[in-house]
mmCIF file with all atom_site columns, C-alpha atoms in Angstrom:
data_model
loop_
_atom_site.group_PDB
_atom_site.id
_atom_site.type_symbol
_atom_site.label_atom_id
_atom_site.label_alt_id
_atom_site.label_comp_id
_atom_site.label_asym_id
_atom_site.label_entity_id
_atom_site.label_seq_id
_atom_site.pdbx_PDB_ins_code
_atom_site.Cartn_x
_atom_site.Cartn_y
_atom_site.Cartn_z
_atom_site.occupancy
_atom_site.B_iso_or_equiv
_atom_site.pdbx_formal_charge
_atom_site.auth_seq_id
_atom_site.auth_comp_id
_atom_site.auth_asym_id
_atom_site.auth_atom_id
_atom_site.pdbx_PDB_model_num
ATOM 1   C CA . MET A 1 1   ? -30.777 -18.209 -22.835 1.00 52.00 ? 1   MET A CA 1
ATOM 2   C CA . ALA A 1 2   ? -27.146 -18.729 -23.887 1.00 59.00 ? 2   ALA A CA 1
ATOM 3   C CA . ASP A 1 3   ? -26.276 -15.408 -22.227 1.00 72.00 ? 3   ASP A CA 1
ATOM 4   C CA . ASP A 1 4   ? -27.455 -16.922 -18.942 1.00 90.00 ? 4   ASP A CA 1
ATOM 5   C CA . ILE A 1 5   ? -24.853 -19.692 -19.173 1.00 95.00 ? 5   ILE A CA 1
ATOM 6   C CA . ILE A 1 6   ? -21.432 -19.137 -17.639 1.00 96.00 ? 6   ILE A CA 1
ATOM 7   C CA . LYS A 1 7   ? -18.597 -21.259 -19.027 1.00 97.00 ? 7   LYS A CA 1
ATOM 8   C CA . VAL A 1 8   ? -15.194 -22.020 -17.506 1.00 97.00 ? 8   VAL A CA 1
ATOM 9   C CA . ASN A 1 9   ? -12.634 -23.897 -19.597 1.00 97.00 ? 9   ASN A CA 1
ATOM 10  C CA . THR A 1 10  ? -10.350 -26.568 -18.211 1.00 97.00 ? 10  THR A CA 1
ATOM 11  C CA . ASP A 1 11  ? -7.517  -28.765 -19.407 1.00 97.00 ? 11  ASP A CA 1
ATOM 12  C CA . LYS A 1 12  ? -9.004  -31.709 -17.510 1.00 98.00 ? 12  LYS A CA 1
ATOM 13  C CA . SER A 1 13  ? -11.129 -34.419 -19.046 1.00 97.00 ? 13  SER A CA 1
ATOM 14  C CA . VAL A 1 14  ? -14.862 -34.345 -18.335 1.00 97.00 ? 14  VAL A CA 1
ATOM 15  C CA . PRO A 1 15  ? -14.660 -37.095 -15.663 1.00 97.00 ? 15  PRO A CA 1
ATOM 16  C CA . GLU A 1 16  ? -11.629 -35.430 -14.033 1.00 97.00 ? 16  GLU A CA 1
ATOM 17  C CA . ALA A 1 17  ? -13.360 -32.044 -13.992 1.00 97.00 ? 17  ALA A CA 1
ATOM 18  C CA . LEU A 1 18  ? -16.513 -33.484 -12.433 1.00 97.00 ? 18  LEU A CA 1
ATOM 19  C CA . ASP A 1 19  ? -14.482 -35.481 -9.904  1.00 97.00 ? 19  ASP A CA 1
ATOM 20  C CA . ALA A 1 20  ? -12.743 -32.239 -8.912  1.00 98.00 ? 20  ALA A CA 1
ATOM 21  C CA . LEU A 1 21  ? -16.069 -30.402 -8.752  1.00 98.00 ? 21  LEU A CA 1
ATOM 22  C CA . GLU A 1 22  ? -17.594 -33.158 -6.639  1.00 97.00 ? 22  GLU A CA 1
ATOM 23  C CA . ALA A 1 23  ? -14.660 -32.913 -4.217  1.00 97.00 ? 23  ALA A CA 1
ATOM 24  C CA . ALA A 1 24  ? -14.949 -29.100 -4.078  1.00 97.00 ? 24  ALA A CA 1
ATOM 25  C CA . VAL A 1 25  ? -18.693 -29.341 -3.417  1.00 97.00 ? 25  VAL A CA 1
ATOM 26  C CA . GLY A 1 26  ? -18.098 -31.784 -0.570  1.00 95.00 ? 26  GLY A CA 1
ATOM 27  C CA . ASN A 1 27  ? -15.323 -29.621 0.882   1.00 95.00 ? 27  ASN A CA 1
ATOM 28  C CA . ALA A 1 28  ? -17.705 -26.648 0.809   1.00 94.00 ? 28  ALA A CA 1
ATOM 29  C CA . GLY A 1 29  ? -20.225 -28.541 2.937   1.00 94.00 ? 29  GLY A CA 1
ATOM 30  C CA . ALA A 1 30  ? -22.770 -29.011 0.165   1.00 95.00 ? 30  ALA A CA 1
ATOM 31  C CA . THR A 1 31  ? -24.504 -32.250 -0.766  1.00 96.00 ? 31  THR A CA 1
ATOM 32  C CA . VAL A 1 32  ? -24.163 -34.031 -4.100  1.00 97.00 ? 32  VAL A CA 1
ATOM 33  C CA . PHE A 1 33  ? -27.542 -35.411 -5.132  1.00 97.00 ? 33  PHE A CA 1
ATOM 34  C CA . ALA A 1 34  ? -26.740 -36.918 -8.518  1.00 97.00 ? 34  ALA A CA 1
ATOM 35  C CA . ARG A 1 35  ? -24.188 -37.253 -11.267 1.00 98.00 ? 35  ARG A CA 1
ATOM 36  C CA . ILE A 1 36  ? -25.623 -37.827 -14.708 1.00 97.00 ? 36  ILE A CA 1
ATOM 37  C CA . ASP A 1 37  ? -23.551 -39.153 -17.604 1.00 97.00 ? 37  ASP A CA 1
ATOM 38  C CA . HIS A 1 38  ? -25.302 -37.998 -20.774 1.00 96.00 ? 38  HIS A CA 1
ATOM 39  C CA . ALA A 1 39  ? -22.680 -39.612 -23.024 1.00 92.00 ? 39  ALA A CA 1
ATOM 40  C CA . ALA A 1 40  ? -23.271 -43.005 -21.404 1.00 93.00 ? 40  ALA A CA 1
ATOM 41  C CA . GLY A 1 41  ? -27.001 -42.596 -21.992 1.00 94.00 ? 41  GLY A CA 1
ATOM 42  C CA . ALA A 1 42  ? -26.432 -41.635 -25.610 1.00 92.00 ? 42  ALA A CA 1
ATOM 43  C CA . GLU A 1 43  ? -24.194 -44.672 -26.085 1.00 92.00 ? 43  GLU A CA 1
ATOM 44  C CA . LYS A 1 44  ? -26.982 -46.943 -24.809 1.00 93.00 ? 44  LYS A CA 1
ATOM 45  C CA . VAL A 1 45  ? -29.235 -45.795 -27.638 1.00 95.00 ? 45  VAL A CA 1
ATOM 46  C CA . GLY A 1 46  ? -26.492 -46.085 -30.242 1.00 95.00 ? 46  GLY A CA 1
ATOM 47  C CA . THR A 1 47  ? -26.011 -42.352 -30.704 1.00 94.00 ? 47  THR A CA 1
ATOM 48  C CA . PRO A 1 48  ? -22.595 -41.475 -29.300 1.00 92.00 ? 48  PRO A CA 1
ATOM 49  C CA . ILE A 1 49  ? -21.844 -37.911 -28.227 1.00 93.00 ? 49  ILE A CA 1
ATOM 50  C CA . PRO A 1 50  ? -18.669 -36.404 -26.751 1.00 94.00 ? 50  PRO A CA 1
ATOM 51  C CA . ALA A 1 51  ? -18.139 -36.660 -22.992 1.00 95.00 ? 51  ALA A CA 1
ATOM 52  C CA . ASN A 1 52  ? -20.921 -34.838 -21.164 1.00 97.00 ? 52  ASN A CA 1
ATOM 53  C CA . GLN A 1 53  ? -21.817 -35.082 -17.466 1.00 98.00 ? 53  GLN A CA 1
ATOM 54  C CA . VAL A 1 54  ? -23.883 -33.046 -15.010 1.00 98.00 ? 54  VAL A CA 1
ATOM 55  C CA . LEU A 1 55  ? -23.442 -32.736 -11.246 1.00 98.00 ? 55  LEU A CA 1
ATOM 56  C CA . ILE A 1 56  ? -26.522 -31.794 -9.204  1.00 98.00 ? 56  ILE A CA 1
ATOM 57  C CA . PHE A 1 57  ? -25.821 -30.442 -5.730  1.00 97.00 ? 57  PHE A CA 1
ATOM 58  C CA . GLY A 1 58  ? -27.097 -28.098 -3.095  1.00 95.00 ? 58  GLY A CA 1
ATOM 59  C CA . ASN A 1 59  ? -26.618 -26.482 0.256   1.00 93.00 ? 59  ASN A CA 1
ATOM 60  C CA . PRO A 1 60  ? -29.666 -25.765 2.419   1.00 92.00 ? 60  PRO A CA 1
ATOM 61  C CA . ALA A 1 61  ? -27.864 -22.713 3.820   1.00 90.00 ? 61  ALA A CA 1
ATOM 62  C CA . LEU A 1 62  ? -28.202 -21.123 0.361   1.00 89.00 ? 62  LEU A CA 1
ATOM 63  C CA . GLY A 1 63  ? -31.336 -22.725 -1.029  1.00 93.00 ? 63  GLY A CA 1
ATOM 64  C CA . THR A 1 64  ? -33.611 -22.434 1.984   1.00 94.00 ? 64  THR A CA 1
ATOM 65  C CA . PRO A 1 65  ? -33.438 -18.609 2.230   1.00 94.00 ? 65  PRO A CA 1
ATOM 66  C CA . ALA A 1 66  ? -34.341 -18.347 -1.460  1.00 94.00 ? 66  ALA A CA 1
ATOM 67  C CA . MET A 1 67  ? -37.353 -20.642 -0.951  1.00 95.00 ? 67  MET A CA 1
ATOM 68  C CA . GLN A 1 68  ? -38.398 -18.692 2.162   1.00 95.00 ? 68  GLN A CA 1
ATOM 69  C CA . ILE A 1 69  ? -38.599 -15.593 -0.027  1.00 94.00 ? 69  ILE A CA 1
ATOM 70  C CA . ASP A 1 70  ? -40.491 -17.406 -2.785  1.00 94.00 ? 70  ASP A CA 1
ATOM 71  C CA . PRO A 1 71  ? -41.219 -21.146 -2.698  1.00 95.00 ? 71  PRO A CA 1
ATOM 72  C CA . ARG A 1 72  ? -41.019 -21.255 -6.510  1.00 95.00 ? 72  ARG A CA 1
ATOM 73  C CA . ALA A 1 73  ? -37.235 -20.879 -6.180  1.00 95.00 ? 73  ALA A CA 1
ATOM 74  C CA . GLY A 1 74  ? -37.360 -24.623 -5.559  1.00 95.00 ? 74  GLY A CA 1
ATOM 75  C CA . LEU A 1 75  ? -38.043 -25.062 -9.280  1.00 94.00 ? 75  LEU A CA 1
ATOM 76  C CA . PHE A 1 76  ? -34.471 -23.894 -9.939  1.00 94.00 ? 76  PHE A CA 1
ATOM 77  C CA . LEU A 1 77  ? -32.784 -25.696 -7.074  1.00 96.00 ? 77  LEU A CA 1
ATOM 78  C CA . PRO A 1 78  ? -30.660 -27.671 -6.446  1.00 96.00 ? 78  PRO A CA 1
ATOM 79  C CA . LEU A 1 79  ? -27.865 -26.155 -8.493  1.00 96.00 ? 79  LEU A CA 1
ATOM 80  C CA . LYS A 1 80  ? -26.210 -28.011 -11.348 1.00 97.00 ? 80  LYS A CA 1
ATOM 81  C CA . VAL A 1 81  ? -22.987 -27.781 -13.317 1.00 98.00 ? 81  VAL A CA 1
ATOM 82  C CA . GLN A 1 82  ? -22.322 -29.490 -16.626 1.00 98.00 ? 82  GLN A CA 1
ATOM 83  C CA . ALA A 1 83  ? -18.918 -30.638 -17.842 1.00 98.00 ? 83  ALA A CA 1
ATOM 84  C CA . TYR A 1 84  ? -18.786 -31.277 -21.551 1.00 98.00 ? 84  TYR A CA 1
ATOM 85  C CA . GLU A 1 85  ? -16.376 -31.619 -24.434 1.00 96.00 ? 85  GLU A CA 1
ATOM 86  C CA . ASP A 1 86  ? -17.065 -29.336 -27.394 1.00 95.00 ? 86  ASP A CA 1
ATOM 87  C CA . GLU A 1 87  ? -16.520 -30.059 -31.090 1.00 93.00 ? 87  GLU A CA 1
ATOM 88  C CA . ASN A 1 88  ? -12.873 -28.935 -30.802 1.00 95.00 ? 88  ASN A CA 1
ATOM 89  C CA . GLY A 1 89  ? -12.112 -31.232 -27.867 1.00 95.00 ? 89  GLY A CA 1
ATOM 90  C CA . GLN A 1 90  ? -12.123 -28.370 -25.330 1.00 96.00 ? 90  GLN A CA 1
ATOM 91  C CA . VAL A 1 91  ? -13.698 -29.254 -21.979 1.00 98.00 ? 91  VAL A CA 1
ATOM 92  C CA . TRP A 1 92  ? -15.979 -26.719 -20.326 1.00 98.00 ? 92  TRP A CA 1
ATOM 93  C CA . LEU A 1 93  ? -17.723 -26.421 -16.998 1.00 98.00 ? 93  LEU A CA 1
ATOM 94  C CA . ALA A 1 94  ? -21.022 -24.632 -17.566 1.00 98.00 ? 94  ALA A CA 1
ATOM 95  C CA . TYR A 1 95  ? -23.823 -23.456 -15.329 1.00 97.00 ? 95  TYR A CA 1
ATOM 96  C CA . GLU A 1 96  ? -26.808 -21.163 -15.431 1.00 96.00 ? 96  GLU A CA 1
ATOM 97  C CA . ASP A 1 97  ? -26.410 -17.834 -13.657 1.00 95.00 ? 97  ASP A CA 1
ATOM 98  C CA . PRO A 1 98  ? -28.884 -18.075 -10.751 1.00 94.00 ? 98  PRO A CA 1
ATOM 99  C CA . LYS A 1 99  ? -29.617 -14.345 -10.998 1.00 91.00 ? 99  LYS A CA 1
ATOM 100 C CA . GLU A 1 100 ? -30.822 -14.865 -14.562 1.00 91.00 ? 100 GLU A CA 1
ATOM 101 C CA . THR A 1 101 ? -32.472 -18.210 -13.885 1.00 90.00 ? 101 THR A CA 1
ATOM 102 C CA . MET A 1 102 ? -34.583 -16.754 -11.080 1.00 91.00 ? 102 MET A CA 1
ATOM 103 C CA . ASP A 1 103 ? -35.207 -13.390 -12.731 1.00 89.00 ? 103 ASP A CA 1
ATOM 104 C CA . GLU A 1 104 ? -38.978 -13.975 -12.742 1.00 89.00 ? 104 GLU A CA 1
ATOM 105 C CA . LEU A 1 105 ? -38.849 -14.170 -8.940  1.00 90.00 ? 105 LEU A CA 1
ATOM 106 C CA . ASP A 1 106 ? -38.134 -10.490 -8.273  1.00 83.00 ? 106 ASP A CA 1
ATOM 107 C CA . ALA A 1 107 ? -37.729 -10.725 -4.509  1.00 91.00 ? 107 ALA A CA 1
ATOM 108 C CA . VAL A 1 108 ? -35.325 -13.678 -4.826  1.00 89.00 ? 108 VAL A CA 1
ATOM 109 C CA . GLU A 1 109 ? -33.349 -12.095 -7.668  1.00 85.00 ? 109 GLU A CA 1
ATOM 110 C CA . LYS A 1 110 ? -32.795 -8.948  -5.578  1.00 88.00 ? 110 LYS A CA 1
ATOM 111 C CA . SER A 1 111 ? -31.906 -10.897 -2.428  1.00 91.00 ? 111 SER A CA 1
ATOM 112 C CA . PRO A 1 112 ? -28.307 -11.220 -1.185  1.00 93.00 ? 112 PRO A CA 1
ATOM 113 C CA . VAL A 1 113 ? -28.697 -15.010 -1.358  1.00 93.00 ? 113 VAL A CA 1
ATOM 114 C CA . ILE A 1 114 ? -28.428 -14.834 -5.161  1.00 93.00 ? 114 ILE A CA 1
ATOM 115 C CA . GLU A 1 115 ? -24.999 -13.224 -4.941  1.00 94.00 ? 115 GLU A CA 1
ATOM 116 C CA . LYS A 1 116 ? -23.960 -15.969 -2.512  1.00 94.00 ? 116 LYS A CA 1
ATOM 117 C CA . MET A 1 117 ? -25.092 -18.617 -4.998  1.00 94.00 ? 117 MET A CA 1
ATOM 118 C CA . ARG A 1 118 ? -23.268 -16.854 -7.822  1.00 95.00 ? 118 ARG A CA 1
ATOM 119 C CA . GLY A 1 119 ? -20.112 -16.639 -5.725  1.00 95.00 ? 119 GLY A CA 1
ATOM 120 C CA . ALA A 1 120 ? -20.306 -20.284 -4.706  1.00 95.00 ? 120 ALA A CA 1
ATOM 121 C CA . LEU A 1 121 ? -20.744 -21.458 -8.300  1.00 96.00 ? 121 LEU A CA 1
ATOM 122 C CA . ALA A 1 122 ? -17.853 -19.291 -9.479  1.00 97.00 ? 122 ALA A CA 1
ATOM 123 C CA . LYS A 1 123 ? -15.528 -20.560 -6.730  1.00 97.00 ? 123 LYS A CA 1
ATOM 124 C CA . LEU A 1 124 ? -16.504 -24.203 -7.153  1.00 97.00 ? 124 LEU A CA 1
ATOM 125 C CA . THR A 1 125 ? -16.076 -24.224 -10.933 1.00 97.00 ? 125 THR A CA 1
ATOM 126 C CA . ALA A 1 126 ? -12.788 -22.309 -10.718 1.00 97.00 ? 126 ALA A CA 1
ATOM 127 C CA . ALA A 1 127 ? -11.463 -24.851 -8.211  1.00 96.00 ? 127 ALA A CA 1
ATOM 128 C CA . ALA A 1 128 ? -12.633 -27.754 -10.368 1.00 97.00 ? 128 ALA A CA 1
ATOM 129 C CA . ALA A 1 129 ? -11.073 -26.278 -13.516 1.00 97.00 ? 129 ALA A CA 1
ATOM 130 C CA . GLN A 1 130 ? -7.577  -25.929 -12.019 1.00 95.00 ? 130 GLN A CA 1
#
């Protein structure tokens, strides 16, 4: 499973990286559905963890074709990117490779839409990391 995760490092803090990602997602015409702050949740139960947030977003222009091929693609959509601080203080943007995530859905995995999703995730995380 770890091989399915793509990581991009950044010199930004977790909130700054996710703010930049959220802006890039909006500029790309996608919709942000949720932003989850795992560290805030951990703090509420008295178990602090380093900064850790997830942005959930999607674009029907990419997701709908995948679900037309196989409705089960909806199990893996919308897309999500995590920003987290590791044990050394390095901040990473991480996401699952959609080609690997949907590898059980042969027709979707072999569809050009997967390469579009991969490209979008790569561009969005690169923009957010800068």
